[in-house]
């Protein structure tokens, strides 16, 4: 099923895909082909920023499928398809390799050295190949684990197939990978896991940001999460920040990190590079990536 935020977050994606019932085997085979050739798949990168000054602190890698007939297909549509048809491990491995290749290229080009965060699906967590794929990729591209963050969606914690993931996340974090819980607040899971899991960040789901600052319930929830995270010494990053009013509310509430269209859209790597180069030639700050969100 398409994820809850799959429907409404972008009109750029063709809405024609509803894989709820029909298996869409044609599309599955096309995805298999896209994976085999690697040509239709891309990672786009969206900045994560310090709220205080807009400085770039990280990039989230978001998968895109540029379908030759159907145009851009949303990951919210094709990732569930990949999961159902046994393609998620290869897709996940492709993302790992691609993100690490990009980090290596950016290092050669002298681009900002911020971590890239990849999304890890439930299936990758319970199929058990994740650790070896990560280790092999880091070695192949000569990148250290600190540069590759892992976003684990909160609902994974409820997925029995994933087993007890705390020790596995512990190993990955000990190797150096920063770890974030994605879509925090939407997974209906007990807060007890926050005590057990080795975590660096909570990504507060866009669902709670959308109606800020007017919605009193969302304002209360966001305030409570921020207070709790401070006590647990976890960083919070607000997802889907689109307006200055949302940003101002988050600032007043003590949220230090933000991601959203107000700051940057997900962009192909070449576009980011062009922006960075432009910024440098304009005599920008060394991180080359401050955002005019003020
Ligand atoms: P997510 O990880 O929670 O990613 C955030 C989504 O919100 C992205 O949608 C992003 O483009 C969108 N977004 C960011 N800022 C804003 C904003 O200000 N307003 C609005 N309306 N939307 C915003 P996208 O790229 O379509 O990805 C959807 C979901 O697909 C992701 O949610 C993630 O769960 C999944 N996904 C994407 N790439 C991958 C991947 O490589 N592997 C896996 N397993 N899942 C992925
Ligand atoms: Mg994410
Ligand atoms: Mg998210
Ligand atoms: Mg989300």
JSON list of C-alpha atoms and ligand atoms in Angstrom, two decimals, residues 4-5 182-184 186 203-207 239, ligand 4:
[
{"chain": "A", "resi": 4, "resn": "UNK", "atom": "CA", "xyz": [0.25, 7.72, 4.17]},
{"chain": "A", "resi": 5, "resn": "UNK", "atom": "CA", "xyz": [2.39, 10.54, 2.86]},
{"chain": "A", "resi": 182, "resn": "UNK", "atom": "CA", "xyz": [12.25, 8.31, 10.61]},
{"chain": "A", "resi": 183, "resn": "UNK", "atom": "CA", "xyz": [8.59, 9.36, 10.60]},
{"chain": "A", "resi": 184, "resn": "UNK", "atom": "CA", "xyz": [8.73, 9.61, 14.36]},
{"chain": "A", "resi": 186, "resn": "UNK", "atom": "CA", "xyz": [3.40, 7.89, 13.31]},
{"chain": "A", "resi": 203, "resn": "UNK", "atom": "CA", "xyz": [12.87, 12.78, 12.59]},
{"chain": "A", "resi": 204, "resn": "UNK", "atom": "CA", "xyz": [9.58, 14.30, 13.57]},
{"chain": "A", "resi": 205, "resn": "UNK", "atom": "CA", "xyz": [7.08, 13.36, 10.89]},
{"chain": "A", "resi": 206, "resn": "UNK", "atom": "CA", "xyz": [5.69, 16.01, 8.58]},
{"chain": "A", "resi": 207, "resn": "UNK", "atom": "CA", "xyz": [2.18, 15.11, 9.76]},
{"chain": "A", "resi": 239, "resn": "UNK", "atom": "CA", "xyz": [10.49, 17.05, 8.46]},
{"chain": "B", "resi": 4, "resn": "LIG", "atom": "MG1", "xyz": [8.06, 11.07, 6.62]}
]
